[in-house]
Amino acid sequence: MTDTLPQIRQPGVDEAAERLLTTQAPQRRLSSPAFSIEIDGRTLTGRAGQTILEVCRDNGIEVPTLCYEPKLPGFGACRMCVVEVDGEDAPPISCSRAAEPDMVVRTQTPRLRQIRQTNLELIFSDHNAYCLPPCQNKCPSHIDIPGFLKANTEGDFTESARIFKRTIPFPSILGRVCPAPCEEHCRRDEVEEAIAIRDSHRYAGDQVLKAQAAGARPPRPFDQQPATGRRVAVIGSGPAGMSAAYYLALDGHAVTVFERDPEPGGMLRYGIPQYRLPKVEVLEAEYEAVWDLGVRLVVDAELGRDFTVDDLQNEGYDAVLVAIGCYDTNELGIPGEDADGVIDGLEYLRIATLGLPYPGHAGTRVVVIGGGFTSMDCSRTSIRQGCSEVTLVYRRDMKDMPAANEVHEMLEEGARAIFQASPTRILTDPAGKVTGVEFQRMALGEPDASGRRRPEPMAGTEFVIDCDRVLLAIGQAPDLGWLGRGADGVRASSRGRLEADAVTFGTGRAGVFGTGDVRTGAATVVEAVAEGRRASYAIDAWLQGQDLEAIRTRQILAEPQPEFLSIVPYTAEVKEPRIRLRAMAPEERNRSYVEYEIPYTQTEAMRESARCLQCTCEAIGYCDLRRQGIEYGTTLRSLEPSRTGLSSRSVAENRFTGTNHDYIRDDSHAFILREPSRCIDCGRCANVCKEVVGAACYDFMRTGFDTLVTTPLDMSLNTTPCVSCGRCAETCPTGALMPKPRVLEKYEVDESRCILCGICVDACPYDALRCGPDFELAHDSREEPMIDLLAISAMDRDTEISYVRRERDWLARAQADGRDVPRQRLLPMLPASLAGNGAAHGRQREGAARSAGPGPTHAHHR
Amino acid sequence: MCRRAARHERAGSSVSLPILPAAREWPSVLLATAAAESQEAAVPAEAWEAYRHAVRSLTPDAVISLISESGLRGRGGGGFSTGAKWRHCASQPVQQRTIVANGFEADPGAQVDRTLMESAPHAVVEGVAIAAWAVRADSAVIVVRASATTAASRLREVIAAAEAQGTIGPEASETGRPLRIEVRQLAGSFVVGEETVLLRALEGRRAEPDQRPPYPSERGLWDTPTVVNNVKTLAAVPWIVRHGAGAFASLGDREAPGTTLLQLGGAVRRPGIVEAPLSATIREVLDGPGGFVQGKLKAVLVGGPTGGFLPADALDTPLGYGALAEAGALAGSGTLLALDTSTCLVDLASLMTRYLGDQACGKTIPCRIGTRRLAELGGAMCSGHVRPGDRGLIGDLASDIRDAALCRLEAGAPNPLISGMRHFAAEFDEHIERGRCPAGVCQPIALAAVAR
């Protein structure tokens, strides 16, 4: 009897895909008559009994749908799959409309896109849930904030830093200099106060630096890839360049960083004072992580002076990344600007940040003009250098200052500030030395493009401030003098910056890229770091020979920033106020270059992180709603900072707002998590549970706007005839029904009691069991958690990983058939170190012991 | 809410409305036998004459041709040719077919169908029987609202008598053709009046529409080909068989021959039901039988919540399908609600939209969320919290809802606001731009004005 047992085969990837194909493809007789049908200008073959949607799917044409379940007839609830048919006024929905011979169908027209977009906007106006939490959305680099805070809570600060380093290599540096846009949008603010996100990663980063000082190697977010043999030159060792170097090195490229100054760091070293960012203890220590990956540094080498882009390419660098920042201080354009005593703020800081006294500065009266971080650094350093009177003058209101949150600290330390005034001329004595500055009062007019009110001069309001020195800090532009020397093809933009694409970072010249301030204009450190990282992805893809235009699409998919609703008030009973960093007294710190903020203790760090509400959605990566929301422009399209002009929409621009539902999460069931607030009432779970499984746990409840697909009487899933098959979670297009993360030991099948009913085969959501010519039990081991469960367990939630359903849906089918996959359907770009995980699915343990006794050999027919 | 309109709506649902005398020149088709039936349990002389004639001397195909020639069109609002519908159903290659007579009458306050079934039950039942003969159906269902108990019992009496006589029934000795007619009383929301929803409700499922095509005449009740006709449509059938297609076709408008039943309500002197030819204008109906308006007429709501508002100067629009649709209204349920100057159109349109959103089944996204958003946008106008661009947004949303609509409720849900904005732009402007309600109905605005 045993020799009739089927051979156990090791299914390869192709076979697994094929198996999915055979079990999931819509059932139809291949003998049904074929006819030709025109869809999107292509002539295709349809078969009698097929719907338009089925014909499209068979031919790799994607028609968006949220409620279509391939095993069941079209339901027609989402109205996303509308198509236009020639000769018909109203667009039919393709999931329910039979394909007919000689039909002419269009699946993408402006009208259809408009209908789909309206549908999505309507869903989002009642979708009381988040993809990424608002803090992560607002971070220019999209750090997994809930992720590292969770690690902090558990006291695992190395893991916390590792999570942080997936998107920013420098937790300690950013923990000191970041303006923390994330904290402004923290949902905890609805309860009492936002989480101290910046101070929390500062603590984690500092623990890593401490361990590093004791001899440990810096933690890495991903394994370093084997050497690719490609060489990349990064010009500039500031935050953008070093961030790019870090991720390029992780991808296995040989990176050399060129630095004009004698020490690396760029603005971090020469623009930010010691008291905010200690150079040796933090900057150099954290840069160690980059050198640790094998990145080489060449100092005292300036682009255009010591070498040119031509030189680098001739030397055999496969890619050159220009990240030289902005160092040319803008001019005021007023009389007397060249007087003795008018100093470029950056020139001043270059000396002063290192703690060295600027010549002749002590005892003078200083006026600082500008409202950015540089002006703040100039003022506060001037106080520390013993100036008798420091006055900061800014032309807009205080709340419009980029560095507004630092003003009160500056005032505490003894500086003055005057707002809404703009200089008109600089007064000098006959020797040409500054004696004062004349200002004019500004009124605030209509808001300008930045959303701030435009200052307008008020005639007759001139006044003079007497002073000895004027520090100019009114913004910087990049120095592009090198463009004329050995850099043919690289151009400046109309705004005097380096012309480079916002997604591919390509300049006009092949192999030359530009990123950071030199491309965007002066920005914050965190924006520069984000720029550098994204540039590294683009360069890596380019070095692999991929099409840069395809990257643009993939970048949009890989790093979307969907925001759906304004923040829904979160009102917990427990109040637990934010733990603030203590600081040295103002009168003490204004004499000192020592870092003035006193870091958390470990207990404080853990307690503060524990306040995080963990807003992330577990369905990220395989949520159809999110995917279509991105595709149809109903969400923010990219993570670009607004100045890049790529972030096209925001939540406030959803045309529809109004009442929305907030349902209670049901986690009473052992295997299935229900989050009804994420439900879009597509009815898939109800239909599958009723028609396929036969359990009928879900149905539509209530009518009109309050309709909800839920359990009878909205009770716990435990009160239903649920068989825990997971089909509902599998079919759910959003995160409303989720398999709970869990680790199973192993399922034993008692074959002596099996009646070959096949119910387990029907019910198994992952096709672990199947009916063949002989009833075969798959001997999968579940000692290790399955890969998708692992991913769902929030370990990798900032990456986009595709699972069973997407495979099943059509990508795998298309690829298995050798069909062309449209570019926009390619999976999001993954860091190479994570991309390999998918192969683990469907693995069968080698030599799995078959259970004792002969297995069943009856042919089993359904 | 317009108080006056509300009162009439409420009054309509609880008290039977009188049948008003029609203009002398107007023909009587649907209510032709009503006078005889008004005496309790009296059987009109013509009862079952048409059915016997059809069964004995006409083939099913001949009946369908007769109905096609007569030009009879659906009175439920869609206006689809009845003959074509029957022919499509009859051509389906299956044994079993079904007739469903839709007397559910979902409109709040409407009792046109109910009045018809109460006063001329023979016409309805006979129409159903002839339809069944024509498409070779052996079972039929007449759907009546659960609250219309008199109508249901009269229909049942007629059916029982005919079965006893052997005219219809499982063993119809008289015609030799079995036919089972059942009266079903259903309760449910507005959307149940929609044909596919009605079928699902009859099957005992959740009242949700299905995508068409396939139309019910191909796959309907219990998946059998089903003719779903309004009871007003079917009640005209015996008359056509008796008098011939030509006689019917010559009644009234050539495009839309025949008569329909209308319910006059709101600011008219004599609220009630009247039978009028489709060629008659709204003014003729309101002026004559309605006894015209109390106060100054401002608008007429034609066809219930999914219909549309017509301004006072468009009253010369005939009731026929094309002209009315052009003017932005739908005959729908057959109700004409006259509104005088004490009504605020913004308020009433928002209320209608909100009502429709609440009565929807919640299956499709544009209907479930979109109608609520429409109602909220309308509500914002009434409360003075309107945002710039809201007017354009209503238009955009309405057209997207209509284009992707699954059922007639969904397609009609934007009608009140859209027709209101079309014909009463000035009143909407007053609300949006000046925060004033000319009718003095929208209270929050008035209060805000006092506070200022």
PDB file of C-alpha atoms in Angstrom, chain A residues 625-701:
ATOM      1  CA  LEU A 625      -7.464  50.934   0.317  1.00  0.00           C
ATOM      2  CA  ARG A 626      -4.116  52.530   0.978  1.00  0.00           C
ATOM      3  CA  ARG A 627      -2.742  51.354  -2.317  1.00  0.00           C
ATOM      4  CA  GLN A 628      -5.671  52.716  -4.270  1.00  0.00           C
ATOM      5  CA  GLY A 629      -5.725  55.869  -2.203  1.00  0.00           C
ATOM      6  CA  ILE A 630      -2.167  56.505  -3.311  1.00  0.00           C
ATOM      7  CA  GLU A 631      -2.858  55.574  -6.890  1.00  0.00           C
ATOM      8  CA  TYR A 632      -5.858  57.840  -7.174  1.00  0.00           C
ATOM      9  CA  GLY A 633      -4.272  60.796  -5.490  1.00  0.00           C
ATOM     10  CA  THR A 634      -6.597  60.948  -2.546  1.00  0.00           C
ATOM     11  CA  THR A 635      -3.716  60.994  -0.132  1.00  0.00           C
ATOM     12  CA  LEU A 636      -0.457  62.762   0.157  1.00  0.00           C
ATOM     13  CA  ARG A 637       1.464  61.390  -2.701  1.00  0.00           C
ATOM     14  CA  SER A 638       4.969  61.307  -1.272  1.00  0.00           C
ATOM     15  CA  LEU A 639       7.053  62.056   1.726  1.00  0.00           C
ATOM     16  CA  GLU A 640       8.735  65.028   0.173  1.00  0.00           C
ATOM     17  CA  PRO A 641       9.089  68.106   2.329  1.00  0.00           C
ATOM     18  CA  SER A 642       6.781  70.789   1.006  1.00  0.00           C
ATOM     19  CA  ARG A 643       9.604  72.874  -0.411  1.00  0.00           C
ATOM     20  CA  THR A 644      10.326  70.210  -2.998  1.00  0.00           C
ATOM     21  CA  GLY A 645       6.915  70.812  -4.495  1.00  0.00           C
ATOM     22  CA  LEU A 646       6.139  67.102  -4.616  1.00  0.00           C
ATOM     23  CA  SER A 647       3.874  66.718  -1.667  1.00  0.00           C
ATOM     24  CA  SER A 648       0.734  67.425  -3.525  1.00  0.00           C
ATOM     25  CA  ARG A 649      -2.197  66.947  -1.205  1.00  0.00           C
ATOM     26  CA  SER A 650      -2.847  66.942   2.457  1.00  0.00           C
ATOM     27  CA  VAL A 651      -5.634  65.684   4.624  1.00  0.00           C
ATOM     28  CA  ALA A 652      -7.271  69.066   4.776  1.00  0.00           C
ATOM     29  CA  GLU A 653      -7.809  68.807   1.061  1.00  0.00           C
ATOM     30  CA  ASN A 654     -10.140  65.861   1.189  1.00  0.00           C
ATOM     31  CA  ARG A 655     -13.165  67.580  -0.252  1.00  0.00           C
ATOM     32  CA  PHE A 656     -15.454  65.757   2.108  1.00  0.00           C
ATOM     33  CA  THR A 657     -15.566  66.135   5.829  1.00  0.00           C
ATOM     34  CA  GLY A 658     -18.332  65.470   8.267  1.00  0.00           C
ATOM     35  CA  THR A 659     -19.474  63.094  10.945  1.00  0.00           C
ATOM     36  CA  ASN A 660     -17.609  59.834  11.128  1.00  0.00           C
ATOM     37  CA  HIS A 661     -17.834  56.630  13.073  1.00  0.00           C
ATOM     38  CA  ASP A 662     -15.581  55.514  15.850  1.00  0.00           C
ATOM     39  CA  TYR A 663     -16.109  51.863  16.665  1.00  0.00           C
ATOM     40  CA  ILE A 664     -14.628  49.781  19.425  1.00  0.00           C
ATOM     41  CA  ARG A 665     -11.843  47.336  18.708  1.00  0.00           C
ATOM     42  CA  ASP A 666     -12.700  43.692  19.369  1.00  0.00           C
ATOM     43  CA  ASP A 667      -9.686  41.659  20.372  1.00  0.00           C
ATOM     44  CA  SER A 668     -11.621  39.028  22.286  1.00  0.00           C
ATOM     45  CA  HIS A 669     -11.040  36.346  19.668  1.00  0.00           C
ATOM     46  CA  ALA A 670      -7.934  34.226  19.908  1.00  0.00           C
ATOM     47  CA  PHE A 671      -6.913  34.442  16.255  1.00  0.00           C
ATOM     48  CA  ILE A 672      -8.750  37.296  14.629  1.00  0.00           C
ATOM     49  CA  LEU A 673      -8.519  40.919  15.531  1.00  0.00           C
ATOM     50  CA  ARG A 674     -11.432  43.159  14.553  1.00  0.00           C
ATOM     51  CA  GLU A 675     -10.958  46.882  14.156  1.00  0.00           C
ATOM     52  CA  PRO A 676     -14.324  48.077  12.808  1.00  0.00           C
ATOM     53  CA  SER A 677     -13.151  51.679  12.493  1.00  0.00           C
ATOM     54  CA  ARG A 678     -11.033  50.516   9.584  1.00  0.00           C
ATOM     55  CA  CYS A 679     -13.958  48.717   7.947  1.00  0.00           C
ATOM     56  CA  ILE A 680     -15.123  50.082   4.604  1.00  0.00           C
ATOM     57  CA  ASP A 681     -18.259  47.884   4.503  1.00  0.00           C
ATOM     58  CA  CYS A 682     -17.252  46.131   1.313  1.00  0.00           C
ATOM     59  CA  GLY A 683     -18.980  42.964   2.506  1.00  0.00           C
ATOM     60  CA  ARG A 684     -16.195  40.604   1.444  1.00  0.00           C
ATOM     61  CA  CYS A 685     -15.864  38.947   4.836  1.00  0.00           C
ATOM     62  CA  ALA A 686     -19.636  38.494   5.094  1.00  0.00           C
ATOM     63  CA  ASN A 687     -19.873  36.958   1.638  1.00  0.00           C
ATOM     64  CA  VAL A 688     -16.859  34.688   2.048  1.00  0.00           C
ATOM     65  CA  CYS A 689     -17.911  33.552   5.496  1.00  0.00           C
ATOM     66  CA  LYS A 690     -21.407  32.811   4.256  1.00  0.00           C
ATOM     67  CA  GLU A 691     -20.776  31.433   0.788  1.00  0.00           C
ATOM     68  CA  VAL A 692     -17.362  29.789   1.064  1.00  0.00           C
ATOM     69  CA  VAL A 693     -16.956  28.807   4.691  1.00  0.00           C
ATOM     70  CA  GLY A 694     -20.611  28.408   5.569  1.00  0.00           C
ATOM     71  CA  ALA A 695     -20.280  29.861   9.022  1.00  0.00           C
ATOM     72  CA  ALA A 696     -22.037  33.215   8.428  1.00  0.00           C
ATOM     73  CA  CYS A 697     -20.378  35.111  11.241  1.00  0.00           C
ATOM     74  CA  TYR A 698     -20.759  38.514   9.605  1.00  0.00           C
ATOM     75  CA  ASP A 699     -23.476  40.472   7.909  1.00  0.00           C
ATOM     76  CA  PHE A 700     -24.509  44.006   7.190  1.00  0.00           C
ATOM     77  CA  MET A 701     -26.090  45.670  10.161  1.00  0.00           C
TER      78      MET A 701
END
